[in-house]
Every structure is written in structure tokens, then in C-alpha cells.
Coordinates of C-alpha atoms in Angstrom, one line a residue:
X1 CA 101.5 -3.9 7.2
X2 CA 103.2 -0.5 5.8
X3 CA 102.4 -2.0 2.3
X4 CA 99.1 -2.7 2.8
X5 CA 98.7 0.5 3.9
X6 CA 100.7 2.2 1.3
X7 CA 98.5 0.3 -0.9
X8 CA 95.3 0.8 0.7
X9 CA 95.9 4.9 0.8
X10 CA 96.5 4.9 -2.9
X11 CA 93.2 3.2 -3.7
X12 CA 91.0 5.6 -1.9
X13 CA 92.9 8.5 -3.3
X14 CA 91.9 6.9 -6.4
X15 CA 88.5 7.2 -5.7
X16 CA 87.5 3.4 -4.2
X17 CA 84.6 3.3 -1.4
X18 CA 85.2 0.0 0.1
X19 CA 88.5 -2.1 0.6
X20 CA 89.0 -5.4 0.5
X21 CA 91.3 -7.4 3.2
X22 CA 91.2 -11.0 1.5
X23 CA 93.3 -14.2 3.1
X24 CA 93.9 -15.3 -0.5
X25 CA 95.5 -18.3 0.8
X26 CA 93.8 -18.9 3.9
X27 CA 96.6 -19.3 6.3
X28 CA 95.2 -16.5 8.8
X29 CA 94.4 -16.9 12.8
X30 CA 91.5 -15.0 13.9
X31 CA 94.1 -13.1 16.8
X32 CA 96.3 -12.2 13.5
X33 CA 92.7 -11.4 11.4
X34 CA 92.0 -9.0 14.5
X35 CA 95.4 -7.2 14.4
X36 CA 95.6 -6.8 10.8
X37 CA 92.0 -5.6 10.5
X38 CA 92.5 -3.7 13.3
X39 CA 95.9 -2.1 12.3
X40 CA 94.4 -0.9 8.8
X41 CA 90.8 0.8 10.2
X42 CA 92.9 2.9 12.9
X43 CA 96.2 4.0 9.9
X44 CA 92.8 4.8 7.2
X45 CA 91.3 6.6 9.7
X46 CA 94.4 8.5 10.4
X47 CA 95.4 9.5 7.1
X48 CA 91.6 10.4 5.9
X49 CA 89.9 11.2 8.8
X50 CA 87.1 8.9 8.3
X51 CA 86.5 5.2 8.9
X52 CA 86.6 3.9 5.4
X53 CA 84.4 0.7 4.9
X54 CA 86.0 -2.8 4.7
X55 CA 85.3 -6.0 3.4
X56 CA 86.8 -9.3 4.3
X57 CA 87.7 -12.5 1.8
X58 CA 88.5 -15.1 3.8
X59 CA 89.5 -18.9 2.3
X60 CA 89.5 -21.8 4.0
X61 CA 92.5 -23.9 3.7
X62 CA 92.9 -24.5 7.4
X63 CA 89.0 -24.3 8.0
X64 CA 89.3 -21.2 9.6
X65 CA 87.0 -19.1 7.4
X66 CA 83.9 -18.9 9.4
X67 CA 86.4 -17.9 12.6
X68 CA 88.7 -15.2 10.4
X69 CA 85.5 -13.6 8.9
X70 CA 83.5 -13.2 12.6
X71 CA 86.8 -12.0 13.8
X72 CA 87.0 -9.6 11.4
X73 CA 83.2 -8.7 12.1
X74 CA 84.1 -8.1 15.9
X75 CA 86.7 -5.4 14.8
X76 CA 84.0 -3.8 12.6
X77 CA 84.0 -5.2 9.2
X78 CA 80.9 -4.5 7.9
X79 CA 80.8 -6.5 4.6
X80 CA 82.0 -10.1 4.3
X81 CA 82.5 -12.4 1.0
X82 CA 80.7 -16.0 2.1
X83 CA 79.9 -18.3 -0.9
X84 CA 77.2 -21.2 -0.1
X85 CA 78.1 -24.3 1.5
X86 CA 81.9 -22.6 1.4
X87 CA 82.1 -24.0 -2.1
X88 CA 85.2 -22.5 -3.9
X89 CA 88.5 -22.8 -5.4
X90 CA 90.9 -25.0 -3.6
X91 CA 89.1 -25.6 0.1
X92 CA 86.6 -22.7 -0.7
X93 CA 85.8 -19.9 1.1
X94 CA 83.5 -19.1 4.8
X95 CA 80.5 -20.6 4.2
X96 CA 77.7 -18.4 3.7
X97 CA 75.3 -20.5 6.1
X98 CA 78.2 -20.8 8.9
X99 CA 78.8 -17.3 8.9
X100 CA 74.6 -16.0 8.6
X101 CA 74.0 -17.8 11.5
X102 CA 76.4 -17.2 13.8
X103 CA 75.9 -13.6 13.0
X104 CA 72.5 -13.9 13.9
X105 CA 72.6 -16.2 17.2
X106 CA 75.8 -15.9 18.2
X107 CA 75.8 -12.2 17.1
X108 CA 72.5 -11.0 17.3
X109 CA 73.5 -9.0 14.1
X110 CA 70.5 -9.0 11.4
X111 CA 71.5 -9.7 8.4
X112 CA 68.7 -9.2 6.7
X113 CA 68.4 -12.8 4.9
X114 CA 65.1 -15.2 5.3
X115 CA 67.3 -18.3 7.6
X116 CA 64.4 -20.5 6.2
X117 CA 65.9 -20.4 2.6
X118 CA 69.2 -21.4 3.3
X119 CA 68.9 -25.2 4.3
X120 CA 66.7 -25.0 0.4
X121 CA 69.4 -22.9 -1.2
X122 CA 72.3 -25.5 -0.1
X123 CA 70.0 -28.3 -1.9
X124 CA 69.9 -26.1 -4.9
X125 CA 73.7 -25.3 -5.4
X126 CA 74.4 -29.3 -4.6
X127 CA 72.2 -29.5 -7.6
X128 CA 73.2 -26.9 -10.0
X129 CA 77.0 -28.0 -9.2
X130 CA 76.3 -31.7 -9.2
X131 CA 78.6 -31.7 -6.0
X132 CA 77.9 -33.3 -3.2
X133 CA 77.6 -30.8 -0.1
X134 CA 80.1 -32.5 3.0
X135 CA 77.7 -34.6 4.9
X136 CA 78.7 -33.7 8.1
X137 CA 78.4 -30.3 7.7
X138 CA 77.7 -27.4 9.6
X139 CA 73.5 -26.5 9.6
X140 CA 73.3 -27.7 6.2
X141 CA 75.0 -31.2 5.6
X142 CA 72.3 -33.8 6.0
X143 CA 74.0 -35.3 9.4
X144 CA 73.6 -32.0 11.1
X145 CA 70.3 -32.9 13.3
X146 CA 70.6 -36.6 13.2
X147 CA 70.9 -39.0 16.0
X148 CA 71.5 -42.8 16.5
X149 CA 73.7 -43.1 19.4
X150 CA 72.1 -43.9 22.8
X151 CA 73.4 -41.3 24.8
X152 CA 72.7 -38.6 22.8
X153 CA 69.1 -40.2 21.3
X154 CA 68.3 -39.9 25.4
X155 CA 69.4 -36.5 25.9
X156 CA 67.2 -35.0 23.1
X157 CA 64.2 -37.2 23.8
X158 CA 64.6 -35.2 27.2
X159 CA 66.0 -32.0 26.1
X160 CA 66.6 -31.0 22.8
X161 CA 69.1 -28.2 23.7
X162 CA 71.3 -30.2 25.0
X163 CA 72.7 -31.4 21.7
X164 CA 71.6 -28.8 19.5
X165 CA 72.6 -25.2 19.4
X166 CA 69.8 -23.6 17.7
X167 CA 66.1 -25.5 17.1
X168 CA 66.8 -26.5 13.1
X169 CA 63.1 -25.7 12.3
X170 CA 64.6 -21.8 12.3
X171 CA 66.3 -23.7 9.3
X172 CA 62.9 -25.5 8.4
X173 CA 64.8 -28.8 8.9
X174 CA 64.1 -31.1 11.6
X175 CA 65.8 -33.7 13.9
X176 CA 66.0 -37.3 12.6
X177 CA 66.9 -40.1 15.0
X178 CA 67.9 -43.2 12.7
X179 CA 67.8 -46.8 14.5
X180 CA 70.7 -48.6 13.6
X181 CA 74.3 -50.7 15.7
X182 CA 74.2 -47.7 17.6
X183 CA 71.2 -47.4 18.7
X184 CA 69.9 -48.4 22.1
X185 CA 67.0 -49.2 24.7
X186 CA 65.8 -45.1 24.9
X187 CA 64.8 -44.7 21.1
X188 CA 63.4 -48.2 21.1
X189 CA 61.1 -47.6 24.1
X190 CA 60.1 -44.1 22.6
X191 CA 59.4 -45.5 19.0
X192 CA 57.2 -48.5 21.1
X193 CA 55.7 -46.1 23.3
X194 CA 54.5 -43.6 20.1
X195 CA 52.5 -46.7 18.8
X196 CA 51.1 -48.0 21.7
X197 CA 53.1 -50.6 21.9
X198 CA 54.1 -52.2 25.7
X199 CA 57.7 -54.7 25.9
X200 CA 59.2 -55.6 29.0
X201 CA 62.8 -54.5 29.3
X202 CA 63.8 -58.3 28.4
X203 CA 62.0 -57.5 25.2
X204 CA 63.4 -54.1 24.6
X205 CA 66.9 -55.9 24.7
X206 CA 65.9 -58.6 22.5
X207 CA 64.8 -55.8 20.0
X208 CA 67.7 -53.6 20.5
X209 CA 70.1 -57.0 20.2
X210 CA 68.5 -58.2 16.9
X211 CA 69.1 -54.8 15.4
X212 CA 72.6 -54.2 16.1
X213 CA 72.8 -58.2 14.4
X214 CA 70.9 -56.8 11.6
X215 CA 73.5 -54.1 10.9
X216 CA 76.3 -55.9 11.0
X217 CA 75.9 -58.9 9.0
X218 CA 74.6 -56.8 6.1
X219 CA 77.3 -56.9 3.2
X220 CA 78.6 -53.9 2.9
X221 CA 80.6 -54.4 -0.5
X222 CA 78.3 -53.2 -2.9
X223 CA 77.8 -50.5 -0.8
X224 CA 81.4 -49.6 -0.6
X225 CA 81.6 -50.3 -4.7
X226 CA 78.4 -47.8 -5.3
X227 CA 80.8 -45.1 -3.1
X228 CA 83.6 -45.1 -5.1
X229 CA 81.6 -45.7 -8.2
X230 CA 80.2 -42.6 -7.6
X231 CA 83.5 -41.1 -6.5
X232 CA 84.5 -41.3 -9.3
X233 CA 81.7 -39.9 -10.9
X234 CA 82.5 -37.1 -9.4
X235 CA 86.0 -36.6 -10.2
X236 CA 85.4 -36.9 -14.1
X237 CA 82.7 -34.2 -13.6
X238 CA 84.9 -32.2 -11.7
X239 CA 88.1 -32.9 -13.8
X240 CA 87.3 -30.7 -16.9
X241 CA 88.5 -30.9 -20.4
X242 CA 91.1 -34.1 -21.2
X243 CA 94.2 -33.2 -23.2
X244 CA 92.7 -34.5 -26.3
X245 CA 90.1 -31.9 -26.0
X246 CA 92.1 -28.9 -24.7
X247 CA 95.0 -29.3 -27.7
X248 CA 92.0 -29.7 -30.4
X249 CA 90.6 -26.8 -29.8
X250 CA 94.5 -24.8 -29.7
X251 CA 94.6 -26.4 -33.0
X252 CA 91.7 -25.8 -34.6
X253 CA 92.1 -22.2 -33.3
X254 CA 95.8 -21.5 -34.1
X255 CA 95.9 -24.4 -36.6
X256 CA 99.0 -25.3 -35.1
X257 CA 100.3 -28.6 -33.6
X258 CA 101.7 -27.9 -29.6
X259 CA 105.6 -28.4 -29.9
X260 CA 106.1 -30.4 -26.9
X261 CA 106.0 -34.5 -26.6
X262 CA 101.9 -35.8 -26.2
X263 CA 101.1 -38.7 -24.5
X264 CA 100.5 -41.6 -27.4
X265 CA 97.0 -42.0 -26.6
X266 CA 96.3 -37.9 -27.2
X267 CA 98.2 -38.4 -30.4
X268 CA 96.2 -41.1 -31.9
X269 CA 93.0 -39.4 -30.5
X270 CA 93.7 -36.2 -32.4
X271 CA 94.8 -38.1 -35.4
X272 CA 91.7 -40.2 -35.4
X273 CA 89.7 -36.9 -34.9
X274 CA 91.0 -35.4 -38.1
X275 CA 89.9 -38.0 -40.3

């Protein structure tokens, strides 16, 4: 901590206005993110007199992000690096929509961003990166508000708040309940009810019985082939340049051949490109 210190000192002697704390590596605990942050504010303050303004970079490799960066906000980190949908090198970083909201309802801190945009600016980076945003994820993944089990299907038919933290219009998304295995009698009744529709409970159970049957003698193969179709897909997009390509270009630039062994393929590939 000394040498962070040390380190910090020198850079507002040499004239910086804001430090950075980043958990380059992401192997923080919020308790260890609250001493350290707090450690460094009381020694600046010390040696300048002043409370010199910090920032916190926070990755996620142990999916603490969004905890580390809050933590850091409760001992008076005003600025914080977020990147949308947490997208980043390695595991990423706090996700920008994790962290905004919490600040906001957990916080009641105003950030100052329009919460409407950010379900619409996750769709918008999945498209400009061509990479999938985690389905299950946090306020913006396209599980978030979503619903087919029974239970919970009956508690927000009766109370919305008792599954969901905030309403998701503040988001401008809205709750979806899907009928499918897990489904049961309450979303049938409610979906039978909406159209004016009247079963007796021997009929609701007949419905409910022939969809679960439905569900589960579908083939699921071709599904499971489109998946890692796709997967794949992904990986080539994400993979970058092959060898072939990268030692082209070092020749072509240096117009020198690399003096270690190729693979045979990335040989005959730059050969063939030659000619």
C-alpha cells in the first residue's frame, strides 16, 4: 500500500487531477476494495491536504465488478470505468447497466443517464460487436423479466414485486411469461381468462398436460446442431487473423520469412499466395 502511495504522491506532484485505482486482474473483494480505497483517500489527504478525486477500474474475472466498483462508491469514489454489458478483455469489466442502476435504486445517486436508453444501447453494442450479450443477464440479457415456471408465473400474476426488483418499463422492457414444460395451471387460467375463455379445472389439466407433452417430444437435435453451428460462428469472428494471414503481412512488410518452424498448411498457404 506504501507503493501505491509512493506512486500516487508522485503523480499529483506531477500535475494529475484524478487517480486511478484499477483491479487490473480482477481478483479484489469488496471488504479489500473498501480498505484499499479507503487507505489511499485518508494518506492523499494527508500529504496534500485536499481530497484528491478517484476513479475505480474494476475487471471481472471473479464477477465481482459491479460489487468492487459500488464498494468503492460507498467510500467516495466519484468516477467509475463501466463498459456496456461488461464487455471487455478477458471476463470484461462492471457492466455499465449493473452499476447505473444500482446506483440509482439501490443508491439513490443520479447519474445523470436516460435508464430508458440502456436496455436499446445493449441491443446496439450486441450488434456493432456481433456478440451475443449473456442471456441470462442482469437488466439487459433477454431472460431478465421472463417467466415460465408456475410458482413464480403465480406470484407476479399477483404481485409483480415479488420477483422483480425494479418495474423493467423504467428500462422500457416488459415482463414476458413464455408457456412451455414448466409451465402450469395459473398462466393457463390467466391466458383463458384474458380471452374469454371458461375450462373446468379437468380441462385446465388436460391443457397444461398436452403442453408439457408438446415440449418434450420435440427433437431437439437440430436445435442443438444450430447452437454450436453458431458457436462456432462466433469463435471464428472472435478469433482474429489466422497465421497465414499474420506472417503475410510480416513478410510483405519486412520482406522477410519468420525463422522459426510453420505449421505445413501455413507454409503451403503462403507459398500458394505468392504465386
Amino acid at each position: 500500500l506504501e507503493d501505491i502511495l509512493q506512486i500516487f504522491e508522485a503523480a499529483v506532484k506531477a500535475g494529475a487531477e484524478r487517480l486511478v485505482i484499477a483491479d487490473t486482474v480482477g481478483f479484489l473483494r469488496p471488504l479489500s476494495m473498501r480498505y484499499l480505497i479507503s487507505h489511499v483517500k485518508d494518506g492523499l489527504s494527508q500529504k496534500f491536504g485536499k481530497e484528491i478525486p478517484l476513479s475505480v477500474h474494476c475487471h471481472n474475472d471473479f464477477g465481482l465488478a459491479t460489487a468492487n466498483t459500488l464498494a468503492a462508491v460507498e467510500e467516495g469514489v466519484s468516477y467509475v470505468h463501466t463498459c456496456v454489458a461488461g464487455f471487455g478483455e478477458r471476463a470484461g469489466l462492471a457492466p455499465m447497466e449493473e452499476v447505473v442502476l444500482a446506483l440509482e435504486l439501490l443508491y439513490d445517486i443520479d447519474t445523470g443517464l436516460d435508464l430508458k436508453k440502456l436496455y436499446r444501447l445493449g441491443q446496439l453494442v450486441e450488434k456493432s460487436f456481433a456478440l451475443p450479450i449473456q442471456y441470462h443477464k442482469p437488466i439487459i440479457g433477454e431472460n431478465a423479466f421472463s417467466y415460465e415456471m408456475d410458482e413464480h408465473v403465480h406470484g407476479m400474476l399477483a404481485h409483480p414485486l415479488i420477483y422483480e426488483p425494479f418495474p423493467p418499463e423504467i428500462i422500457e422492457r416488459e415482463t414476458t411469461f413464455y408457456i412451455g414444460k414448466q409451465s402450469g395451471r395459473h398462466l393457463v387460467e390467466n391466458r383463458l381468462a384474458s380471452a374469454g375463455i371458461k375450462a373446468t379445472q379437468g380441462q385446465i389439466d388436460e391443457i397444461v398436460r398436452r403442453i408439457k407433452n408438446l415440449q418434450e417430444s420435440q427433437d431437439k437435435g437440430g436445435t442443438q446442431m444450430t447452437f454450436y453451428q453458431i458457436k462456432k460462428l462466433m469463435r471464428d469472428l472472435r478469433k482474429g487473423l489466422t497465421e497465414e494471414e499474420f506472417w503475410k503481412i510480416v513478410e510483405q512488410v519486412t520482406k522477410q520469412k519468420p525463422k522459426i518452424s510453420l505449421k505445413p498448411e501455413t507454409e503451403k498457404l503462403l507459398e500458394a499466395s505468392k504465386q
